[in-house]
Coordinates of C-alpha atoms in Angstrom, one line a residue:
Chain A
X1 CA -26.4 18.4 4.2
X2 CA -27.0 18.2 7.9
X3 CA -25.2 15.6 9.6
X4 CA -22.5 15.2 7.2
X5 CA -18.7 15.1 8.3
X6 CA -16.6 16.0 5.6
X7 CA -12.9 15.4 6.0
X8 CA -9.5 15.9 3.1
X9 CA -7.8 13.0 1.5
X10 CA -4.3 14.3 -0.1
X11 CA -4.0 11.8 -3.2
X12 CA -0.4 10.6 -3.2
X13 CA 1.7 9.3 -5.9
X14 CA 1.7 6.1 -4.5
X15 CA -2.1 5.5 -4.8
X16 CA -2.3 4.9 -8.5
X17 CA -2.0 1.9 -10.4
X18 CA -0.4 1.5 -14.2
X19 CA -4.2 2.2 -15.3
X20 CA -3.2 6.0 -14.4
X21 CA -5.2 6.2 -12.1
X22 CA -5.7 5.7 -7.8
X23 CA -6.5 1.7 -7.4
X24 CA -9.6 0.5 -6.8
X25 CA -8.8 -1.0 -3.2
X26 CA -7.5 2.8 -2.3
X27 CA -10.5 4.2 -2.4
X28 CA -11.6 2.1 0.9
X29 CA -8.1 3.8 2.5
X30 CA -9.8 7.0 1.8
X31 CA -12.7 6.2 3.1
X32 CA -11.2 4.8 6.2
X33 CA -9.0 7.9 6.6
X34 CA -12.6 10.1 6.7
X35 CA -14.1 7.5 8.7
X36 CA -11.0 7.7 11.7
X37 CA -11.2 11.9 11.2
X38 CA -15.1 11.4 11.6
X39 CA -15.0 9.2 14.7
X40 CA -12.4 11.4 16.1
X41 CA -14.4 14.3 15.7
X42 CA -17.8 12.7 17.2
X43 CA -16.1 11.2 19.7
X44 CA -13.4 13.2 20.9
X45 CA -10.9 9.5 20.2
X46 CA -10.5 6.6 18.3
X47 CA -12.1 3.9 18.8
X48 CA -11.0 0.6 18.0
X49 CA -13.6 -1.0 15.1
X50 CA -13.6 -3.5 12.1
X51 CA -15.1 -2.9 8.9
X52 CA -17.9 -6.1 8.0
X53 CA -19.8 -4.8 5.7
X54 CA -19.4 -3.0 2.3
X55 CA -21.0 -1.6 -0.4
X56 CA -19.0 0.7 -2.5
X57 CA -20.1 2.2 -5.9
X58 CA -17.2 3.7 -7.8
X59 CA -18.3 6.2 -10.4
X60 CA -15.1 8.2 -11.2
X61 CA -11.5 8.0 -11.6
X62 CA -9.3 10.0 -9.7
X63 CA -5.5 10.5 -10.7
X64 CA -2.6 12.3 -8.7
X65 CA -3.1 16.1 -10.3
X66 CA -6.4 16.0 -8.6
X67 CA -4.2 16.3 -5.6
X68 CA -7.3 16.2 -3.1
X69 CA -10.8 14.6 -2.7
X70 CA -12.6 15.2 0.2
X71 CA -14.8 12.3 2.4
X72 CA -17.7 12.6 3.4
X73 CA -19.3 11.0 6.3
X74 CA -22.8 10.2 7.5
X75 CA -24.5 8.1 9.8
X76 CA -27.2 6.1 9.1
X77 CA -28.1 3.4 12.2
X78 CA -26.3 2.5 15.1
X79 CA -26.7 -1.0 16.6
X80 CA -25.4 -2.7 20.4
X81 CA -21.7 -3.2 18.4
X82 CA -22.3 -1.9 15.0
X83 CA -22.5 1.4 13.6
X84 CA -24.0 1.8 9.5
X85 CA -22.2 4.8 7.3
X86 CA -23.2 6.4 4.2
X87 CA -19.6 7.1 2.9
X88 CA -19.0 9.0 -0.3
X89 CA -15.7 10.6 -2.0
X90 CA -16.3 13.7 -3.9
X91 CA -13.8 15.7 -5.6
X92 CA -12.7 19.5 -5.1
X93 CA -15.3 20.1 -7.5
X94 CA -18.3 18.3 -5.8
X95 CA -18.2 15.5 -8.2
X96 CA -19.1 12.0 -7.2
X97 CA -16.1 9.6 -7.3
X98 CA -17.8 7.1 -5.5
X99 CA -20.2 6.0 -3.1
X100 CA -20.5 3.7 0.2
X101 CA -22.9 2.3 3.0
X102 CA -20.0 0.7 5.4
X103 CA -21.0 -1.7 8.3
X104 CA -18.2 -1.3 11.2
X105 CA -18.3 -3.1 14.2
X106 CA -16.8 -2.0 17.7
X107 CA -13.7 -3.8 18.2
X108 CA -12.1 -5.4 21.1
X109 CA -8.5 -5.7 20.3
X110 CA -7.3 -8.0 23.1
X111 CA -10.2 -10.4 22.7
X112 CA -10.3 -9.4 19.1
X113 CA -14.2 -9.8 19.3
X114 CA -16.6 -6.9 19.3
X115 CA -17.9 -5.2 22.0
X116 CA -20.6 -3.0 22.5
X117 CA -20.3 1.2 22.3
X118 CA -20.4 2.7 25.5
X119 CA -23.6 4.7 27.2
X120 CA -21.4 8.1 26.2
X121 CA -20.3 6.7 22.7
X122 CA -24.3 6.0 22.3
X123 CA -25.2 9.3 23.1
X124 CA -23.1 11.1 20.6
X125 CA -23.2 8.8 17.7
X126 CA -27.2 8.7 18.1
X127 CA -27.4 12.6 18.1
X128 CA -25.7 11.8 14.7
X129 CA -28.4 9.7 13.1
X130 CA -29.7 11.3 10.2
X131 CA -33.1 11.8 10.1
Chain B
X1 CA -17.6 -26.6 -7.1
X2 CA -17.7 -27.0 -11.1
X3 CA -16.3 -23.3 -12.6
X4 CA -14.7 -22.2 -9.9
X5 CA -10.8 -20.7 -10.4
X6 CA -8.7 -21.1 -7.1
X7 CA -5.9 -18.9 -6.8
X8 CA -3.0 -18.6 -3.8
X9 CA -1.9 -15.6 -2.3
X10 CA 1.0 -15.0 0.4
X11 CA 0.4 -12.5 2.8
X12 CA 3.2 -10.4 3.0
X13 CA 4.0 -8.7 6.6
X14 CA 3.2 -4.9 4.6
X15 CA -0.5 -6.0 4.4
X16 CA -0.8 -5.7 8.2
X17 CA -2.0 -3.1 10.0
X18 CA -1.7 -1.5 13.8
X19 CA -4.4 -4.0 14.9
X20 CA -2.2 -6.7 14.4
X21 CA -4.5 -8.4 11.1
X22 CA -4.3 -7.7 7.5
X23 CA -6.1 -4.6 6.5
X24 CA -9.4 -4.6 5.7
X25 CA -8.6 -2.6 1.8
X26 CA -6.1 -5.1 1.3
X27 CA -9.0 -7.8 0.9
X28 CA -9.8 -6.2 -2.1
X29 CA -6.2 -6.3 -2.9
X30 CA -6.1 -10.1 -2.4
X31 CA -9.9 -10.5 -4.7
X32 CA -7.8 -8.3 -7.7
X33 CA -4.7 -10.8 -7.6
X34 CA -7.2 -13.8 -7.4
X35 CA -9.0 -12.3 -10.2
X36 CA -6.2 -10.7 -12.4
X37 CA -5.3 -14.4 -12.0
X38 CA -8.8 -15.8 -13.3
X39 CA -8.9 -13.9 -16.4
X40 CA -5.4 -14.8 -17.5
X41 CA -6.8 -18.2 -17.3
X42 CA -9.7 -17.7 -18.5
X43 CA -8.5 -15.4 -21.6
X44 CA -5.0 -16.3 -22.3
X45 CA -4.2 -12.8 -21.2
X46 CA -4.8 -9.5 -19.2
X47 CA -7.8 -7.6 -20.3
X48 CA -7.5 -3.9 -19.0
X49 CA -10.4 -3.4 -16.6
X50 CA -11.8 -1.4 -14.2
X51 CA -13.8 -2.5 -10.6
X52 CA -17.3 -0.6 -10.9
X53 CA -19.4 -2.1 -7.7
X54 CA -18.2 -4.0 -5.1
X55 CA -20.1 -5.9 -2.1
X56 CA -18.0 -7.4 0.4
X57 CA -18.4 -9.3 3.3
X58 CA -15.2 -9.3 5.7
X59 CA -16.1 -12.8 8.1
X60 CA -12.9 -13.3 9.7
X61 CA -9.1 -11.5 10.4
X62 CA -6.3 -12.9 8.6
X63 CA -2.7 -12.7 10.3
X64 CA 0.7 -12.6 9.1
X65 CA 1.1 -15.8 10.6
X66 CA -1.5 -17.6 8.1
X67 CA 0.9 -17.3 5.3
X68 CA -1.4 -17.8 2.8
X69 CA -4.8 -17.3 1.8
X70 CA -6.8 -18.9 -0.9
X71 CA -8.9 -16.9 -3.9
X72 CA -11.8 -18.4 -5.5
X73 CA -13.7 -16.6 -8.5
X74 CA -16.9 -17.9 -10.1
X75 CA -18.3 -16.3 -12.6
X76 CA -21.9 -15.1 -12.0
X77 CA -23.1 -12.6 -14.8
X78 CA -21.8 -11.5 -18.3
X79 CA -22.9 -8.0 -19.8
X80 CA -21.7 -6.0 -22.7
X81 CA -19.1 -4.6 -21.5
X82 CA -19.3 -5.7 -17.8
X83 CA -18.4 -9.1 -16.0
X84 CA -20.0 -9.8 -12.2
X85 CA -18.2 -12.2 -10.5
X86 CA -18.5 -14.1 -6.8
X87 CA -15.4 -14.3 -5.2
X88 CA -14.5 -15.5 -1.8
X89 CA -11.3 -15.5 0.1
X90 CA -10.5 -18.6 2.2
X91 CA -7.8 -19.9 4.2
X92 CA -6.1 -22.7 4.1
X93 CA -7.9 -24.8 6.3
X94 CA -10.9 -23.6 4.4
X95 CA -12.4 -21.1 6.7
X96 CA -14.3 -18.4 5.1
X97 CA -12.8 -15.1 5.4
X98 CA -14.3 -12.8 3.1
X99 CA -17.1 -13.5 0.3
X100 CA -17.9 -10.6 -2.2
X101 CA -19.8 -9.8 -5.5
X102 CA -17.8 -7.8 -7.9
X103 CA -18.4 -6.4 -10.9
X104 CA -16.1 -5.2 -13.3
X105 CA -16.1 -3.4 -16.9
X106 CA -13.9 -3.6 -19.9
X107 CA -12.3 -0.5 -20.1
X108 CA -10.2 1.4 -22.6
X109 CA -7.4 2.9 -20.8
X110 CA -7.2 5.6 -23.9
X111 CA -10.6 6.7 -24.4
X112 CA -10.6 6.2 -20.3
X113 CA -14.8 4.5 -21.2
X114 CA -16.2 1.3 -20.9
X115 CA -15.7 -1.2 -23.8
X116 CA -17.7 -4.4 -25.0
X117 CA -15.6 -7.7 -24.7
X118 CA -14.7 -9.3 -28.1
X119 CA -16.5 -12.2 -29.4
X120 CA -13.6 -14.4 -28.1
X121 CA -14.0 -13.2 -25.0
X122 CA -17.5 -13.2 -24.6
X123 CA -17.6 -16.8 -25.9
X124 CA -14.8 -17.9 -23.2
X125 CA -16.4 -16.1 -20.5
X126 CA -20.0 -17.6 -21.4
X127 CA -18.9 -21.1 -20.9
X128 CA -17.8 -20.3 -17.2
X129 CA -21.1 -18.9 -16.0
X130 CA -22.1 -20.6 -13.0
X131 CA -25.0 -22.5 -13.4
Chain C
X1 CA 27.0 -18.2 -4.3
X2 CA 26.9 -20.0 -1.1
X3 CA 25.3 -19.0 1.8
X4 CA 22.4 -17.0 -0.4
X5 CA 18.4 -17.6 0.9
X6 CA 16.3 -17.3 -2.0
X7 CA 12.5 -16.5 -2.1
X8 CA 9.9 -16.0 -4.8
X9 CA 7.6 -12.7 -4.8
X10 CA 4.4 -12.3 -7.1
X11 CA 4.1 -9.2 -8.5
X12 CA 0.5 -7.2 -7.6
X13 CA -1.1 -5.4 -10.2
X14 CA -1.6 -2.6 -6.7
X15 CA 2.6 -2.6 -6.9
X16 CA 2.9 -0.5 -9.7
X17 CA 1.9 3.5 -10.4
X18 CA 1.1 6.0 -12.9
X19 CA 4.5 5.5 -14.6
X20 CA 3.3 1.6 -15.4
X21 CA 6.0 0.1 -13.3
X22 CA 6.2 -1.3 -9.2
X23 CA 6.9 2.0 -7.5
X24 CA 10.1 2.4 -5.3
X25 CA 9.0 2.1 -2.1
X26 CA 7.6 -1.6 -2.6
X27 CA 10.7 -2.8 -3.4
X28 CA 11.4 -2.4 0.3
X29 CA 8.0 -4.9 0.6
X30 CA 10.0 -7.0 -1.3
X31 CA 13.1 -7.2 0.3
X32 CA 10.8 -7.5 3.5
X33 CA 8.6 -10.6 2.2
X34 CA 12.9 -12.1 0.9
X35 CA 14.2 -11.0 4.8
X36 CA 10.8 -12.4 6.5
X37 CA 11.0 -15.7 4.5
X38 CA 14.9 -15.6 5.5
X39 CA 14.2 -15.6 9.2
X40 CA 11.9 -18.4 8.9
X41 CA 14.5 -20.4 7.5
X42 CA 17.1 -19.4 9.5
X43 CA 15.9 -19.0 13.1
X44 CA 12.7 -21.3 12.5
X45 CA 10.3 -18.7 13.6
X46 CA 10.2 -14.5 12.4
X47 CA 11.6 -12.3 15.2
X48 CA 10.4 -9.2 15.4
X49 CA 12.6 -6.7 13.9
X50 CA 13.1 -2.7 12.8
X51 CA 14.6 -1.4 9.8
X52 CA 17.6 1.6 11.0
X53 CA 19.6 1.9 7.9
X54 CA 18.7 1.1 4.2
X55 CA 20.7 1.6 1.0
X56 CA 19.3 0.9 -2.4
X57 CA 20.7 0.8 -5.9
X58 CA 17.7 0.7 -8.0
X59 CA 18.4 -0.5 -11.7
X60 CA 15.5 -1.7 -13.4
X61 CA 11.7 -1.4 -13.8
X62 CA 9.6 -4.3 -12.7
X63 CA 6.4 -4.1 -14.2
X64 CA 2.7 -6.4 -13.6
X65 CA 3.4 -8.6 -16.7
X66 CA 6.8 -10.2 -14.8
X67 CA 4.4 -11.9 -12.6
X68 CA 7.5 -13.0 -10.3
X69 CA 11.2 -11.6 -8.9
X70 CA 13.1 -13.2 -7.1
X71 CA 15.0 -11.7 -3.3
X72 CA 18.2 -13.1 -2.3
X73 CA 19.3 -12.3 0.9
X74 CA 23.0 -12.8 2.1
X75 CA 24.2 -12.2 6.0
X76 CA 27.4 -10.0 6.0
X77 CA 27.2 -8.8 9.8
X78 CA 25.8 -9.5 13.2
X79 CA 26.3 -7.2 15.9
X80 CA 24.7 -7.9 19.5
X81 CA 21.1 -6.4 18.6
X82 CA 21.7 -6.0 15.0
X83 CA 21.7 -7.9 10.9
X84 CA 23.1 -6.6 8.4
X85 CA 22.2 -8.2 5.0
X86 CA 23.2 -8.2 1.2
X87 CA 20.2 -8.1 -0.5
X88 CA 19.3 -8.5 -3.8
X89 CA 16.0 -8.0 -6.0
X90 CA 16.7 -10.2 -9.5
X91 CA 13.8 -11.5 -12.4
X92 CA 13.5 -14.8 -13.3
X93 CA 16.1 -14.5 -15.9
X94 CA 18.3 -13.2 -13.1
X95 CA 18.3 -9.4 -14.2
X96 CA 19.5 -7.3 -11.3
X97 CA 16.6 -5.1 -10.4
X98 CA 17.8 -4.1 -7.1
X99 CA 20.7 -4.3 -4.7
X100 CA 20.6 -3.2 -1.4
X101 CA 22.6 -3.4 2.1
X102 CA 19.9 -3.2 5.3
X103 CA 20.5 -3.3 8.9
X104 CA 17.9 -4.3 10.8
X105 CA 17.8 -4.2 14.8
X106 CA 15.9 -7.2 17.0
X107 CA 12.9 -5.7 18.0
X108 CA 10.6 -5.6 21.5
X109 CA 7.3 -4.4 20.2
X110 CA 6.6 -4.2 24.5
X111 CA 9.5 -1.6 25.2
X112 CA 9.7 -0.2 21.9
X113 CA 13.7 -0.8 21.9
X114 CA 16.2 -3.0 20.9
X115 CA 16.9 -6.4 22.1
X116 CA 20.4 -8.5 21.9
X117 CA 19.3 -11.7 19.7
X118 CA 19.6 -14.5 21.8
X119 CA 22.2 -17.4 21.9
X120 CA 20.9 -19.4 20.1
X121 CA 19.5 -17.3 17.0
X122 CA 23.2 -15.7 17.2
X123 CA 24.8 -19.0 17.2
X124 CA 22.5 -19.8 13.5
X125 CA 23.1 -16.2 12.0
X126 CA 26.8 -16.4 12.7
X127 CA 26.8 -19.6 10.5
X128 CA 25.1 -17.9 7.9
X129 CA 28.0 -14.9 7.6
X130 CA 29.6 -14.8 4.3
X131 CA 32.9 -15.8 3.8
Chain D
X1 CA 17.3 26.3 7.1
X2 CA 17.8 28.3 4.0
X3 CA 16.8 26.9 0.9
X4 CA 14.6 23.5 2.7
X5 CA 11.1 23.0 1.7
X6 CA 9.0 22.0 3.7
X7 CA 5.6 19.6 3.1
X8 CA 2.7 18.4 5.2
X9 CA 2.1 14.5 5.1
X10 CA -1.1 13.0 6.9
X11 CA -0.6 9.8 8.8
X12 CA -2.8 7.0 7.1
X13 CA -4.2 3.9 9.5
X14 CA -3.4 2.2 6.5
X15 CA 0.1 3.5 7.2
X16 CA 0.8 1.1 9.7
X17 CA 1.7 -2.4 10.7
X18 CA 1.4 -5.0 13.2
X19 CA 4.3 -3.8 15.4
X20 CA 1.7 -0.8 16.0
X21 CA 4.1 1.5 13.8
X22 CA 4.7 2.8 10.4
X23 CA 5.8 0.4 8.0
X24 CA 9.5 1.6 7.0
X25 CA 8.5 1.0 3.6
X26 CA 6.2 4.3 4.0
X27 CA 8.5 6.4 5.0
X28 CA 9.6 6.2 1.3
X29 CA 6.4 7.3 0.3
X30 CA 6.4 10.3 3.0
X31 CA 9.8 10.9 1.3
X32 CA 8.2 11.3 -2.3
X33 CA 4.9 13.0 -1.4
X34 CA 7.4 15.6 0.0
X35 CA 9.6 15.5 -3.1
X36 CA 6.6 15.8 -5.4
X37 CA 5.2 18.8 -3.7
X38 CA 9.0 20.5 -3.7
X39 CA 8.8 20.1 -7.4
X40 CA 5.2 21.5 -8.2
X41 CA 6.5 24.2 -5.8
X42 CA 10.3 24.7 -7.6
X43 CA 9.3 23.9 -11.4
X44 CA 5.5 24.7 -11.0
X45 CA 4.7 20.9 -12.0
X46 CA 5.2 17.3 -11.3
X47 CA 8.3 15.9 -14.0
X48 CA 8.3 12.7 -14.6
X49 CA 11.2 11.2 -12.4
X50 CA 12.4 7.7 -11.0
X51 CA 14.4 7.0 -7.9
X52 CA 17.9 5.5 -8.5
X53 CA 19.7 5.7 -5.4
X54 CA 18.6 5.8 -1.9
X55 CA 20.3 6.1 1.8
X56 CA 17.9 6.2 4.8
X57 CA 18.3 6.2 8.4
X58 CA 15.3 5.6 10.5
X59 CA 15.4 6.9 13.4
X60 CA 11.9 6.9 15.4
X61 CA 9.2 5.2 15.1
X62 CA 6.1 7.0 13.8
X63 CA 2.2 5.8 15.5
X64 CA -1.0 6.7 13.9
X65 CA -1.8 9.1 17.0
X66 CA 0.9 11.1 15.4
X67 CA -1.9 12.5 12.8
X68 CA 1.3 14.3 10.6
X69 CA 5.0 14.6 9.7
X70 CA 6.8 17.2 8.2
X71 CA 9.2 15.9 5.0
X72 CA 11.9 18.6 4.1
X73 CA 14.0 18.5 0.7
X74 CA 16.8 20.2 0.3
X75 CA 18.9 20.2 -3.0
X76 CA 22.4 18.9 -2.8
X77 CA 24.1 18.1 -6.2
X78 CA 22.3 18.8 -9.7
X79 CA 23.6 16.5 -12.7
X80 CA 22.6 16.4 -16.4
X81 CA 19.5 14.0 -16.0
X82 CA 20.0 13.5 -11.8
X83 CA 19.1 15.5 -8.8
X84 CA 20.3 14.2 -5.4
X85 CA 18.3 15.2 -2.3
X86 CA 18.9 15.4 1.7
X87 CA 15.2 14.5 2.5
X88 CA 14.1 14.3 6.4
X89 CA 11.2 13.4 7.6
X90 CA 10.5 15.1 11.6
X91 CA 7.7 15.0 13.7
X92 CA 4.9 18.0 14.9
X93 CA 7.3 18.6 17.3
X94 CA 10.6 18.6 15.5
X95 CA 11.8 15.1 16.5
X96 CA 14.2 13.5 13.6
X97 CA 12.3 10.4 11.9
X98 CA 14.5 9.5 9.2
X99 CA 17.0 11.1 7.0
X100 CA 18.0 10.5 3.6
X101 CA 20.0 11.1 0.6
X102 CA 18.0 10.6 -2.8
X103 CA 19.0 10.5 -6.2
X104 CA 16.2 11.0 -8.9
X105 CA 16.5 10.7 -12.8
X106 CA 14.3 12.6 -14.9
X107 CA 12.5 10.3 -16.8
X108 CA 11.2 9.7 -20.5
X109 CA 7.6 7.8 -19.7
X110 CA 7.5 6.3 -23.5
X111 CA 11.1 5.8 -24.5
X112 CA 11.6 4.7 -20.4
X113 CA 14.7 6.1 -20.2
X114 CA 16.4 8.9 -18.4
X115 CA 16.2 12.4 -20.2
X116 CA 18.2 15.8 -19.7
X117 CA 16.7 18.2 -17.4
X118 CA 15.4 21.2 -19.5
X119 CA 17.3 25.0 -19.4
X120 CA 14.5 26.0 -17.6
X121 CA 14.5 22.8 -14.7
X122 CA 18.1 23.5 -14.6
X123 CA 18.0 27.0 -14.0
X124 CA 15.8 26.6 -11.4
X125 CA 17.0 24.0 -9.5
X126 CA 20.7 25.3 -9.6
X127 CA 19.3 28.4 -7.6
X128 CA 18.1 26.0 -5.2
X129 CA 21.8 24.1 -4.2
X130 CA 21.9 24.5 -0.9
X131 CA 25.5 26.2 -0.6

């Protein structure tokens, strides 16, 4: 699909739970390691930002001899401060694991209050919107 | 509120992360303890289970310095083989920090599928829906 | 035994892995939530500190249905920046799960390098060395 | 080095903590991603193993702008159920992290206790004693 970032999670050992599987709550780690690779690749850095917002269906397990599942990364709307995702995990075999819109929110760490994306940050992320 | 389950968690230094708060995946974290908390009370026990759609609003940063944070968890909706439940995270002075609705199935860790709750706990859960 | 902090840890159901028991590397989060409780008591406040040398006998499985273990922390050494401590990871029926000997180093998170405690937190620690 | 494996480890966000580093409780987990890629890579799967003994020396601090370490495992001693490790973790550009010595114990999921390593795992791993 056009638009879409796509970055590799390596599942480790330590993600899984004594259901066999990676926890529930590591699947937003995965997410938020596609979401820094993302952010470093549309804006040459990374920025500080909070997550506000999620909605995350989870459709799969995934245990440790998957090994990898890859991220994937589009954007939907960008506000003054906040920027909407459409997140999902797939595995090495293009099968849904699970499914995400994610609200983040540019992030003053000092202040810790958000701030607003810069004219250049605006540029890039906008080109990004998918149509 | 009537039906409500209140459940304390201490925040430990390891849920923490390089912006100086607790990490926003480790809310979900704190929502599973509060819950895996709720059904032992609820059912006398640990029913396996798995987390199946999640919507969270994240309101405020927790520190290490807060100590402690508060789970609540009211039961909204009963299905078959799937529980939806409202859960907020507090602090505690009271402050909203996090509100979410979760829903979860039954799950049979050998099959790895979905299954119903028992008539036991069907009948235990019934009597905590929220009005 | 005299001189010994105690502190009570809940077991997460997001401790454990695949193998259905806490994984290894959170009983260092344990001995951390034991050593930042410790500090608390000892120096009224939690310093901020590094971890430079760990070791750890491991010698049982914890697993979710413990609910609770117990950290015991013991002072055997202070140097000018450093702590080194007896620690211990027990059940409730005072099982050893874990001992361990850690030095950790006062910490400036500014400079990134060590600090000499000050007089006064030296003047409570040495109180606390084991006979 | 003769006879070191080497392994690739990503740098999570979720990695770190609010001294703005890696938690030292990671570097554990950096430690076993490496040693369960060194065994899919020496015995062409993952055995089931637990950690019994560990010594660690951390040496540097690890940021999130790092992006990756490097975890080596070398074999130093092979017993009848235990393998002891030298495991170091250095960064991109070679900088010592932490070093350790590890002792595993091949493990028996169901009966959870330690089991002989098989001809074939012994065989194996003897060729791999670092002289």
């Amino acid at each position: 699909m056009a638009g879409v970032f796509e970055h590799t999670v390596n599942v480790r050992w330590r993600d899984t739970d004594a259901l066999g599987h990676v926890n529930h709550a590591v699947y937003l780690t995965y997410l938020e390691e596609g979401r820094d690779a993302f952010y470093m690749w549309a804006l040459d850095g990374s920025p500080m930002y909070v997550v506000v917002r999620l909605e995350v269906d989870l459709r799969a397990e995934v245990r440790h001899q998957d090994r990898q599942v890859m991220v994937q990364i589009a954007v939907e709307r960008l506000g003054t401060t906040s920027l909407t995702t459409r997140e999902t995990i797939v595995t090495a075999a293009r099968e849904l694991v699970a499914s995400a819109r994610v609200v983040t929110v540019r992030w003053d760490p000092d202040q810790r209050e958000p701030i607003p994306f810069s004219h250049d940050e605006r540029a890039r992320l906008t080109a990004l919107v998918s149509g």
